[in-house]
Amino acid sequence: MRVSPIATRLIALLLAAALISGCAGRSATEEEPDEFEGVAEQQLYDEAREALDDGRYTTAISRLEAIDTRYPFGRHAEQAQLELIYAYYETSDWEATRAAASRFIRLHPTHPQADYALYMRGLASWQAGRFSLERLRLIDISKRDLGASRDAYTDFRELVLRYPNSEYAPDAEQRIVYLRNVLARHELHVADFYLRKGAYLAAVERGRWVVENYPEAEATRDALAVMVEGYLGLDMRDRAREVLQVLIENDPNNDRLRGRTFLPQHVRAESLSA
């Protein structure tokens, strides 16, 4: 019996479909072999420690994660979680670092090294907010979206408040000063934008927010100048004069002042004298 060309192609297609289906079925049911099947906790930890000492962080992470999964209540469980934070940080995985640190703090809030976990969480956010060109001063990060830097500021402040005697507190305090100034300057960039667009009330609120939330930042004085100009834009000269008096008392050499007279930069308004 002679088979037609059409039937031959049909049979070939059916055979190919069956072969593909069979392969898919096997791949769906087969599981990848577990590299750490039957490996004792102590061996995993020893291998992880050796990898950490050698700077082989990816290898260390695989062992530490295996301990965390297989031996969550084991002898090395807590230490493995701490060292995972460090290993993730060394591989520049800031999101994983923060997640691991947050988990450790949640599970072990009274642990002697809870301050370390909090410090590392802040440090991961600090790094996530950095630009490689920042050290060359080619860009101003205060003009960027600073969500990660705000997280770092919050974590470092929490560390200093909760653990004032922590060995990590002095470094956290220095970073707080830097971040406070960066975040305050960022708010002032936004306020200047509002002034240029005629959104004077929004500019005043931004300036007030800086004064209230970052009172120790250098940018607080310029925030007062923003408020003066915003009130001038709203034609609230009495309120503007009140804030101007505070500006003169705190920063008599401000760039916007000529003696006791305020010179608007973005608002079309007459100069204001205290």
JSON list of N, CA and C in Angstrom, two decimals, residues 113-186:
[
{"chain": "A", "resi": 113, "resn": "GLN", "atom": "N", "xyz": [24.17, 40.21, 68.61]},
{"chain": "A", "resi": 113, "resn": "GLN", "atom": "CA", "xyz": [24.66, 40.82, 67.38]},
{"chain": "A", "resi": 113, "resn": "GLN", "atom": "C", "xyz": [23.54, 41.40, 66.52]},
{"chain": "A", "resi": 114, "resn": "ALA", "atom": "N", "xyz": [22.41, 41.68, 67.15]},
{"chain": "A", "resi": 114, "resn": "ALA", "atom": "CA", "xyz": [21.31, 42.32, 66.42]},
{"chain": "A", "resi": 114, "resn": "ALA", "atom": "C", "xyz": [21.74, 43.69, 65.92]},
{"chain": "A", "resi": 115, "resn": "ASP", "atom": "N", "xyz": [22.62, 44.37, 66.66]},
{"chain": "A", "resi": 115, "resn": "ASP", "atom": "CA", "xyz": [23.11, 45.68, 66.22]},
{"chain": "A", "resi": 115, "resn": "ASP", "atom": "C", "xyz": [23.92, 45.54, 64.93]},
{"chain": "A", "resi": 116, "resn": "TYR", "atom": "N", "xyz": [24.66, 44.45, 64.81]},
{"chain": "A", "resi": 116, "resn": "TYR", "atom": "CA", "xyz": [25.43, 44.21, 63.59]},
{"chain": "A", "resi": 116, "resn": "TYR", "atom": "C", "xyz": [24.49, 44.03, 62.39]},
{"chain": "A", "resi": 117, "resn": "ALA", "atom": "N", "xyz": [23.42, 43.26, 62.59]},
{"chain": "A", "resi": 117, "resn": "ALA", "atom": "CA", "xyz": [22.46, 43.05, 61.50]},
{"chain": "A", "resi": 117, "resn": "ALA", "atom": "C", "xyz": [21.83, 44.37, 61.07]},
{"chain": "A", "resi": 118, "resn": "LEU", "atom": "N", "xyz": [21.49, 45.21, 62.04]},
{"chain": "A", "resi": 118, "resn": "LEU", "atom": "CA", "xyz": [20.89, 46.50, 61.72]},
{"chain": "A", "resi": 118, "resn": "LEU", "atom": "C", "xyz": [21.90, 47.40, 61.00]},
{"chain": "A", "resi": 119, "resn": "TYR", "atom": "N", "xyz": [23.13, 47.38, 61.45]},
{"chain": "A", "resi": 119, "resn": "TYR", "atom": "CA", "xyz": [24.18, 48.16, 60.80]},
{"chain": "A", "resi": 119, "resn": "TYR", "atom": "C", "xyz": [24.38, 47.72, 59.35]},
{"chain": "A", "resi": 120, "resn": "MET", "atom": "N", "xyz": [24.43, 46.42, 59.12]},
{"chain": "A", "resi": 120, "resn": "MET", "atom": "CA", "xyz": [24.62, 45.90, 57.77]},
{"chain": "A", "resi": 120, "resn": "MET", "atom": "C", "xyz": [23.43, 46.23, 56.87]},
{"chain": "A", "resi": 121, "resn": "ARG", "atom": "N", "xyz": [22.24, 46.24, 57.45]},
{"chain": "A", "resi": 121, "resn": "ARG", "atom": "CA", "xyz": [21.06, 46.61, 56.66]},
{"chain": "A", "resi": 121, "resn": "ARG", "atom": "C", "xyz": [21.18, 48.07, 56.20]},
{"chain": "A", "resi": 122, "resn": "GLY", "atom": "N", "xyz": [21.60, 48.93, 57.11]},
{"chain": "A", "resi": 122, "resn": "GLY", "atom": "CA", "xyz": [21.81, 50.33, 56.74]},
{"chain": "A", "resi": 122, "resn": "GLY", "atom": "C", "xyz": [22.93, 50.48, 55.73]},
{"chain": "A", "resi": 123, "resn": "LEU", "atom": "N", "xyz": [23.99, 49.72, 55.90]},
{"chain": "A", "resi": 123, "resn": "LEU", "atom": "CA", "xyz": [25.13, 49.81, 55.00]},
{"chain": "A", "resi": 123, "resn": "LEU", "atom": "C", "xyz": [24.75, 49.35, 53.59]},
{"chain": "A", "resi": 124, "resn": "ALA", "atom": "N", "xyz": [23.89, 48.34, 53.50]},
{"chain": "A", "resi": 124, "resn": "ALA", "atom": "CA", "xyz": [23.44, 47.87, 52.18]},
{"chain": "A", "resi": 124, "resn": "ALA", "atom": "C", "xyz": [22.64, 48.97, 51.47]},
{"chain": "A", "resi": 125, "resn": "SER", "atom": "N", "xyz": [21.79, 49.66, 52.21]},
{"chain": "A", "resi": 125, "resn": "SER", "atom": "CA", "xyz": [21.04, 50.77, 51.61]},
{"chain": "A", "resi": 125, "resn": "SER", "atom": "C", "xyz": [21.96, 51.92, 51.24]},
{"chain": "A", "resi": 126, "resn": "TRP", "atom": "N", "xyz": [22.94, 52.17, 52.08]},
{"chain": "A", "resi": 126, "resn": "TRP", "atom": "CA", "xyz": [23.94, 53.20, 51.78]},
{"chain": "A", "resi": 126, "resn": "TRP", "atom": "C", "xyz": [24.61, 52.91, 50.44]},
{"chain": "A", "resi": 127, "resn": "GLN", "atom": "N", "xyz": [25.04, 51.67, 50.24]},
{"chain": "A", "resi": 127, "resn": "GLN", "atom": "CA", "xyz": [25.70, 51.29, 49.00]},
{"chain": "A", "resi": 127, "resn": "GLN", "atom": "C", "xyz": [24.73, 51.33, 47.82]},
{"chain": "A", "resi": 128, "resn": "ALA", "atom": "N", "xyz": [23.49, 50.93, 48.05]},
{"chain": "A", "resi": 128, "resn": "ALA", "atom": "CA", "xyz": [22.50, 50.96, 46.97]},
{"chain": "A", "resi": 128, "resn": "ALA", "atom": "C", "xyz": [22.24, 52.37, 46.48]},
{"chain": "A", "resi": 129, "resn": "GLY", "atom": "N", "xyz": [22.47, 53.37, 47.32]},
{"chain": "A", "resi": 129, "resn": "GLY", "atom": "CA", "xyz": [22.23, 54.75, 46.94]},
{"chain": "A", "resi": 129, "resn": "GLY", "atom": "C", "xyz": [23.43, 55.46, 46.36]},
{"chain": "A", "resi": 130, "resn": "ARG", "atom": "N", "xyz": [24.53, 54.75, 46.26]},
{"chain": "A", "resi": 130, "resn": "ARG", "atom": "CA", "xyz": [25.75, 55.39, 45.77]},
{"chain": "A", "resi": 130, "resn": "ARG", "atom": "C", "xyz": [25.86, 55.31, 44.25]},
{"chain": "A", "resi": 131, "resn": "PHE", "atom": "N", "xyz": [26.52, 56.27, 43.66]},
{"chain": "A", "resi": 131, "resn": "PHE", "atom": "CA", "xyz": [26.92, 56.24, 42.25]},
{"chain": "A", "resi": 131, "resn": "PHE", "atom": "C", "xyz": [28.43, 56.10, 42.20]},
{"chain": "A", "resi": 132, "resn": "SER", "atom": "N", "xyz": [28.94, 55.32, 41.29]},
{"chain": "A", "resi": 132, "resn": "SER", "atom": "CA", "xyz": [30.39, 55.16, 41.21]},
{"chain": "A", "resi": 132, "resn": "SER", "atom": "C", "xyz": [31.09, 56.47, 40.92]},
{"chain": "A", "resi": 133, "resn": "LEU", "atom": "N", "xyz": [30.40, 57.41, 40.25]},
{"chain": "A", "resi": 133, "resn": "LEU", "atom": "CA", "xyz": [31.03, 58.68, 39.91]},
{"chain": "A", "resi": 133, "resn": "LEU", "atom": "C", "xyz": [30.96, 59.69, 41.03]},
{"chain": "A", "resi": 134, "resn": "GLU", "atom": "N", "xyz": [30.23, 59.37, 42.09]},
{"chain": "A", "resi": 134, "resn": "GLU", "atom": "CA", "xyz": [30.07, 60.33, 43.17]},
{"chain": "A", "resi": 134, "resn": "GLU", "atom": "C", "xyz": [31.40, 60.70, 43.79]},
{"chain": "A", "resi": 135, "resn": "ARG", "atom": "N", "xyz": [32.29, 59.71, 43.92]},
{"chain": "A", "resi": 135, "resn": "ARG", "atom": "CA", "xyz": [33.58, 59.98, 44.54]},
{"chain": "A", "resi": 135, "resn": "ARG", "atom": "C", "xyz": [34.42, 60.95, 43.71]},
{"chain": "A", "resi": 136, "resn": "LEU", "atom": "N", "xyz": [34.12, 61.04, 42.41]},
{"chain": "A", "resi": 136, "resn": "LEU", "atom": "CA", "xyz": [34.84, 61.97, 41.55]},
{"chain": "A", "resi": 136, "resn": "LEU", "atom": "C", "xyz": [34.16, 63.33, 41.51]},
{"chain": "A", "resi": 137, "resn": "ARG", "atom": "N", "xyz": [33.06, 63.43, 42.26]},
{"chain": "A", "resi": 137, "resn": "ARG", "atom": "CA", "xyz": [32.30, 64.69, 42.34]},
{"chain": "A", "resi": 137, "resn": "ARG", "atom": "C", "xyz": [31.81, 65.16, 40.97]},
{"chain": "A", "resi": 138, "resn": "LEU", "atom": "N", "xyz": [31.48, 64.22, 40.11]},
{"chain": "A", "resi": 138, "resn": "LEU", "atom": "CA", "xyz": [30.98, 64.58, 38.79]},
{"chain": "A", "resi": 138, "resn": "LEU", "atom": "C", "xyz": [29.46, 64.74, 38.78]},
{"chain": "A", "resi": 139, "resn": "ILE", "atom": "N", "xyz": [28.82, 64.22, 39.82]},
{"chain": "A", "resi": 139, "resn": "ILE", "atom": "CA", "xyz": [27.37, 64.36, 39.90]},
{"chain": "A", "resi": 139, "resn": "ILE", "atom": "C", "xyz": [27.00, 64.69, 41.34]},
{"chain": "A", "resi": 140, "resn": "ASP", "atom": "N", "xyz": [25.81, 65.20, 41.51]},
{"chain": "A", "resi": 140, "resn": "ASP", "atom": "CA", "xyz": [25.30, 65.51, 42.84]},
{"chain": "A", "resi": 140, "resn": "ASP", "atom": "C", "xyz": [24.16, 64.56, 43.11]},
{"chain": "A", "resi": 141, "resn": "ILE", "atom": "N", "xyz": [24.37, 63.59, 44.02]},
{"chain": "A", "resi": 141, "resn": "ILE", "atom": "CA", "xyz": [23.33, 62.58, 44.25]},
{"chain": "A", "resi": 141, "resn": "ILE", "atom": "C", "xyz": [22.10, 63.18, 44.93]},
{"chain": "A", "resi": 142, "resn": "SER", "atom": "N", "xyz": [22.21, 64.41, 45.45]},
{"chain": "A", "resi": 142, "resn": "SER", "atom": "CA", "xyz": [21.04, 65.01, 46.08]},
{"chain": "A", "resi": 142, "resn": "SER", "atom": "C", "xyz": [19.95, 65.33, 45.06]},
{"chain": "A", "resi": 143, "resn": "LYS", "atom": "N", "xyz": [20.29, 65.28, 43.75]},
{"chain": "A", "resi": 143, "resn": "LYS", "atom": "CA", "xyz": [19.30, 65.56, 42.71]},
{"chain": "A", "resi": 143, "resn": "LYS", "atom": "C", "xyz": [18.61, 64.29, 42.23]},
{"chain": "A", "resi": 144, "resn": "ARG", "atom": "N", "xyz": [18.96, 63.14, 42.82]},
{"chain": "A", "resi": 144, "resn": "ARG", "atom": "CA", "xyz": [18.38, 61.87, 42.41]},
{"chain": "A", "resi": 144, "resn": "ARG", "atom": "C", "xyz": [17.26, 61.46, 43.35]},
{"chain": "A", "resi": 145, "resn": "ASP", "atom": "N", "xyz": [16.56, 60.37, 42.98]},
{"chain": "A", "resi": 145, "resn": "ASP", "atom": "CA", "xyz": [15.61, 59.74, 43.88]},
{"chain": "A", "resi": 145, "resn": "ASP", "atom": "C", "xyz": [16.42, 59.04, 44.96]},
{"chain": "A", "resi": 146, "resn": "LEU", "atom": "N", "xyz": [16.22, 59.45, 46.19]},
{"chain": "A", "resi": 146, "resn": "LEU", "atom": "CA", "xyz": [17.09, 58.98, 47.26]},
{"chain": "A", "resi": 146, "resn": "LEU", "atom": "C", "xyz": [16.38, 58.00, 48.20]},
{"chain": "A", "resi": 147, "resn": "GLY", "atom": "N", "xyz": [15.55, 57.13, 47.65]},
{"chain": "A", "resi": 147, "resn": "GLY", "atom": "CA", "xyz": [14.82, 56.18, 48.48]},
{"chain": "A", "resi": 147, "resn": "GLY", "atom": "C", "xyz": [15.74, 55.29, 49.30]},
{"chain": "A", "resi": 148, "resn": "ALA", "atom": "N", "xyz": [16.79, 54.75, 48.67]},
{"chain": "A", "resi": 148, "resn": "ALA", "atom": "CA", "xyz": [17.72, 53.88, 49.38]},
{"chain": "A", "resi": 148, "resn": "ALA", "atom": "C", "xyz": [18.47, 54.65, 50.46]},
{"chain": "A", "resi": 149, "resn": "SER", "atom": "N", "xyz": [18.85, 55.89, 50.16]},
{"chain": "A", "resi": 149, "resn": "SER", "atom": "CA", "xyz": [19.56, 56.69, 51.15]},
{"chain": "A", "resi": 149, "resn": "SER", "atom": "C", "xyz": [18.66, 57.03, 52.34]},
{"chain": "A", "resi": 150, "resn": "ARG", "atom": "N", "xyz": [17.39, 57.22, 52.09]},
{"chain": "A", "resi": 150, "resn": "ARG", "atom": "CA", "xyz": [16.46, 57.44, 53.21]},
{"chain": "A", "resi": 150, "resn": "ARG", "atom": "C", "xyz": [16.37, 56.20, 54.09]},
{"chain": "A", "resi": 151, "resn": "ASP", "atom": "N", "xyz": [16.36, 55.03, 53.46]},
{"chain": "A", "resi": 151, "resn": "ASP", "atom": "CA", "xyz": [16.35, 53.79, 54.23]},
{"chain": "A", "resi": 151, "resn": "ASP", "atom": "C", "xyz": [17.61, 53.68, 55.09]},
{"chain": "A", "resi": 152, "resn": "ALA", "atom": "N", "xyz": [18.75, 54.04, 54.52]},
{"chain": "A", "resi": 152, "resn": "ALA", "atom": "CA", "xyz": [20.00, 53.99, 55.26]},
{"chain": "A", "resi": 152, "resn": "ALA", "atom": "C", "xyz": [19.96, 54.96, 56.45]},
{"chain": "A", "resi": 153, "resn": "TYR", "atom": "N", "xyz": [19.46, 56.15, 56.21]},
{"chain": "A", "resi": 153, "resn": "TYR", "atom": "CA", "xyz": [19.35, 57.15, 57.27]},
{"chain": "A", "resi": 153, "resn": "TYR", "atom": "C", "xyz": [18.48, 56.63, 58.41]},
{"chain": "A", "resi": 154, "resn": "THR", "atom": "N", "xyz": [17.36, 56.00, 58.06]},
{"chain": "A", "resi": 154, "resn": "THR", "atom": "CA", "xyz": [16.45, 55.45, 59.07]},
{"chain": "A", "resi": 154, "resn": "THR", "atom": "C", "xyz": [17.12, 54.34, 59.86]},
{"chain": "A", "resi": 155, "resn": "ASP", "atom": "N", "xyz": [17.82, 53.44, 59.17]},
{"chain": "A", "resi": 155, "resn": "ASP", "atom": "CA", "xyz": [18.48, 52.32, 59.85]},
{"chain": "A", "resi": 155, "resn": "ASP", "atom": "C", "xyz": [19.60, 52.80, 60.77]},
{"chain": "A", "resi": 156, "resn": "PHE", "atom": "N", "xyz": [20.40, 53.72, 60.30]},
{"chain": "A", "resi": 156, "resn": "PHE", "atom": "CA", "xyz": [21.51, 54.21, 61.13]},
{"chain": "A", "resi": 156, "resn": "PHE", "atom": "C", "xyz": [20.99, 54.97, 62.35]},
{"chain": "A", "resi": 157, "resn": "ARG", "atom": "N", "xyz": [19.93, 55.73, 62.18]},
{"chain": "A", "resi": 157, "resn": "ARG", "atom": "CA", "xyz": [19.34, 56.42, 63.32]},
{"chain": "A", "resi": 157, "resn": "ARG", "atom": "C", "xyz": [18.80, 55.43, 64.34]},
{"chain": "A", "resi": 158, "resn": "GLU", "atom": "N", "xyz": [18.13, 54.39, 63.84]},
{"chain": "A", "resi": 158, "resn": "GLU", "atom": "CA", "xyz": [17.60, 53.37, 64.74]},
{"chain": "A", "resi": 158, "resn": "GLU", "atom": "C", "xyz": [18.74, 52.69, 65.50]},
{"chain": "A", "resi": 159, "resn": "LEU", "atom": "N", "xyz": [19.83, 52.42, 64.80]},
{"chain": "A", "resi": 159, "resn": "LEU", "atom": "CA", "xyz": [20.98, 51.79, 65.45]},
{"chain": "A", "resi": 159, "resn": "LEU", "atom": "C", "xyz": [21.51, 52.66, 66.59]},
{"chain": "A", "resi": 160, "resn": "VAL", "atom": "N", "xyz": [21.69, 53.94, 66.32]},
{"chain": "A", "resi": 160, "resn": "VAL", "atom": "CA", "xyz": [22.24, 54.84, 67.33]},
{"chain": "A", "resi": 160, "resn": "VAL", "atom": "C", "xyz": [21.29, 54.98, 68.52]},
{"chain": "A", "resi": 161, "resn": "LEU", "atom": "N", "xyz": [20.00, 54.99, 68.26]},
{"chain": "A", "resi": 161, "resn": "LEU", "atom": "CA", "xyz": [19.02, 55.15, 69.33]},
{"chain": "A", "resi": 161, "resn": "LEU", "atom": "C", "xyz": [18.88, 53.87, 70.17]},
{"chain": "A", "resi": 162, "resn": "ARG", "atom": "N", "xyz": [18.86, 52.73, 69.49]},
{"chain": "A", "resi": 162, "resn": "ARG", "atom": "CA", "xyz": [18.65, 51.47, 70.20]},
{"chain": "A", "resi": 162, "resn": "ARG", "atom": "C", "xyz": [19.92, 50.91, 70.82]},
{"chain": "A", "resi": 163, "resn": "TYR", "atom": "N", "xyz": [21.03, 51.16, 70.16]},
{"chain": "A", "resi": 163, "resn": "TYR", "atom": "CA", "xyz": [22.31, 50.60, 70.62]},
{"chain": "A", "resi": 163, "resn": "TYR", "atom": "C", "xyz": [23.37, 51.69, 70.69]},
{"chain": "A", "resi": 164, "resn": "PRO", "atom": "N", "xyz": [23.21, 52.66, 71.58]},
{"chain": "A", "resi": 164, "resn": "PRO", "atom": "CA", "xyz": [24.16, 53.78, 71.63]},
{"chain": "A", "resi": 164, "resn": "PRO", "atom": "C", "xyz": [25.58, 53.36, 71.97]},
{"chain": "A", "resi": 165, "resn": "ASN", "atom": "N", "xyz": [25.74, 52.22, 72.62]},
{"chain": "A", "resi": 165, "resn": "ASN", "atom": "CA", "xyz": [27.07, 51.74, 72.99]},
{"chain": "A", "resi": 165, "resn": "ASN", "atom": "C", "xyz": [27.63, 50.72, 72.01]},
{"chain": "A", "resi": 166, "resn": "SER", "atom": "N", "xyz": [26.95, 50.52, 70.90]},
{"chain": "A", "resi": 166, "resn": "SER", "atom": "CA", "xyz": [27.41, 49.56, 69.91]},
{"chain": "A", "resi": 166, "resn": "SER", "atom": "C", "xyz": [28.73, 50.01, 69.29]},
{"chain": "A", "resi": 167, "resn": "GLU", "atom": "N", "xyz": [29.56, 49.07, 68.94]},
{"chain": "A", "resi": 167, "resn": "GLU", "atom": "CA", "xyz": [30.81, 49.41, 68.27]},
{"chain": "A", "resi": 167, "resn": "GLU", "atom": "C", "xyz": [30.57, 50.02, 66.89]},
{"chain": "A", "resi": 168, "resn": "TYR", "atom": "N", "xyz": [29.36, 49.82, 66.35]},
{"chain": "A", "resi": 168, "resn": "TYR", "atom": "CA", "xyz": [29.03, 50.36, 65.03]},
{"chain": "A", "resi": 168, "resn": "TYR", "atom": "C", "xyz": [28.39, 51.74, 65.11]},
{"chain": "A", "resi": 169, "resn": "ALA", "atom": "N", "xyz": [28.06, 52.20, 66.32]},
{"chain": "A", "resi": 169, "resn": "ALA", "atom": "CA", "xyz": [27.36, 53.48, 66.48]},
{"chain": "A", "resi": 169, "resn": "ALA", "atom": "C", "xyz": [28.19, 54.67, 66.00]},
{"chain": "A", "resi": 170, "resn": "PRO", "atom": "N", "xyz": [29.50, 54.76, 66.32]},
{"chain": "A", "resi": 170, "resn": "PRO", "atom": "CA", "xyz": [30.26, 55.93, 65.84]},
{"chain": "A", "resi": 170, "resn": "PRO", "atom": "C", "xyz": [30.26, 56.08, 64.32]},
{"chain": "A", "resi": 171, "resn": "ASP", "atom": "N", "xyz": [30.43, 54.97, 63.62]},
{"chain": "A", "resi": 171, "resn": "ASP", "atom": "CA", "xyz": [30.41, 55.05, 62.15]},
{"chain": "A", "resi": 171, "resn": "ASP", "atom": "C", "xyz": [29.02, 55.43, 61.66]},
{"chain": "A", "resi": 172, "resn": "ALA", "atom": "N", "xyz": [27.99, 54.87, 62.30]},
{"chain": "A", "resi": 172, "resn": "ALA", "atom": "CA", "xyz": [26.62, 55.20, 61.91]},
{"chain": "A", "resi": 172, "resn": "ALA", "atom": "C", "xyz": [26.34, 56.68, 62.11]},
{"chain": "A", "resi": 173, "resn": "GLU", "atom": "N", "xyz": [26.86, 57.27, 63.18]},
{"chain": "A", "resi": 173, "resn": "GLU", "atom": "CA", "xyz": [26.63, 58.69, 63.45]},
{"chain": "A", "resi": 173, "resn": "GLU", "atom": "C", "xyz": [27.26, 59.56, 62.36]},
{"chain": "A", "resi": 174, "resn": "GLN", "atom": "N", "xyz": [28.45, 59.20, 61.91]},
{"chain": "A", "resi": 174, "resn": "GLN", "atom": "CA", "xyz": [29.09, 59.96, 60.84]},
{"chain": "A", "resi": 174, "resn": "GLN", "atom": "C", "xyz": [28.29, 59.87, 59.54]},
{"chain": "A", "resi": 175, "resn": "ARG", "atom": "N", "xyz": [27.77, 58.69, 59.26]},
{"chain": "A", "resi": 175, "resn": "ARG", "atom": "CA", "xyz": [26.98, 58.52, 58.04]},
{"chain": "A", "resi": 175, "resn": "ARG", "atom": "C", "xyz": [25.65, 59.28, 58.14]},
{"chain": "A", "resi": 176, "resn": "ILE", "atom": "N", "xyz": [25.11, 59.36, 59.35]},
{"chain": "A", "resi": 176, "resn": "ILE", "atom": "CA", "xyz": [23.86, 60.10, 59.56]},
{"chain": "A", "resi": 176, "resn": "ILE", "atom": "C", "xyz": [24.06, 61.57, 59.19]},
{"chain": "A", "resi": 177, "resn": "VAL", "atom": "N", "xyz": [25.18, 62.15, 59.62]},
{"chain": "A", "resi": 177, "resn": "VAL", "atom": "CA", "xyz": [25.45, 63.56, 59.32]},
{"chain": "A", "resi": 177, "resn": "VAL", "atom": "C", "xyz": [25.50, 63.78, 57.82]},
{"chain": "A", "resi": 178, "resn": "TYR", "atom": "N", "xyz": [26.21, 62.91, 57.12]},
{"chain": "A", "resi": 178, "resn": "TYR", "atom": "CA", "xyz": [26.32, 63.04, 55.67]},
{"chain": "A", "resi": 178, "resn": "TYR", "atom": "C", "xyz": [24.95, 62.88, 55.01]},
{"chain": "A", "resi": 179, "resn": "LEU", "atom": "N", "xyz": [24.23, 61.82, 55.38]},
{"chain": "A", "resi": 179, "resn": "LEU", "atom": "CA", "xyz": [22.93, 61.55, 54.76]},
{"chain": "A", "resi": 179, "resn": "LEU", "atom": "C", "xyz": [21.93, 62.65, 55.06]},
{"chain": "A", "resi": 180, "resn": "ARG", "atom": "N", "xyz": [21.97, 63.18, 56.27]},
{"chain": "A", "resi": 180, "resn": "ARG", "atom": "CA", "xyz": [21.04, 64.25, 56.63]},
{"chain": "A", "resi": 180, "resn": "ARG", "atom": "C", "xyz": [21.21, 65.44, 55.71]},
{"chain": "A", "resi": 181, "resn": "ASN", "atom": "N", "xyz": [22.46, 65.81, 55.44]},
{"chain": "A", "resi": 181, "resn": "ASN", "atom": "CA", "xyz": [22.71, 66.95, 54.55]},
{"chain": "A", "resi": 181, "resn": "ASN", "atom": "C", "xyz": [22.30, 66.65, 53.12]},
{"chain": "A", "resi": 182, "resn": "VAL", "atom": "N", "xyz": [22.57, 65.43, 52.65]},
{"chain": "A", "resi": 182, "resn": "VAL", "atom": "CA", "xyz": [22.18, 65.06, 51.29]},
{"chain": "A", "resi": 182, "resn": "VAL", "atom": "C", "xyz": [20.66, 65.08, 51.13]},
{"chain": "A", "resi": 183, "resn": "LEU", "atom": "N", "xyz": [19.96, 64.48, 52.10]},
{"chain": "A", "resi": 183, "resn": "LEU", "atom": "CA", "xyz": [18.49, 64.42, 52.01]},
{"chain": "A", "resi": 183, "resn": "LEU", "atom": "C", "xyz": [17.88, 65.81, 52.11]},
{"chain": "A", "resi": 184, "resn": "ALA", "atom": "N", "xyz": [18.45, 66.65, 52.96]},
{"chain": "A", "resi": 184, "resn": "ALA", "atom": "CA", "xyz": [17.93, 68.02, 53.08]},
{"chain": "A", "resi": 184, "resn": "ALA", "atom": "C", "xyz": [18.14, 68.79, 51.78]},
{"chain": "A", "resi": 185, "resn": "ARG", "atom": "N", "xyz": [19.32, 68.67, 51.18]},
{"chain": "A", "resi": 185, "resn": "ARG", "atom": "CA", "xyz": [19.59, 69.35, 49.91]},
{"chain": "A", "resi": 185, "resn": "ARG", "atom": "C", "xyz": [18.64, 68.86, 48.82]},
{"chain": "A", "resi": 186, "resn": "HIS", "atom": "N", "xyz": [18.36, 67.58, 48.85]},
{"chain": "A", "resi": 186, "resn": "HIS", "atom": "CA", "xyz": [17.44, 67.03, 47.86]},
{"chain": "A", "resi": 186, "resn": "HIS", "atom": "C", "xyz": [16.06, 67.69, 47.98]}
]
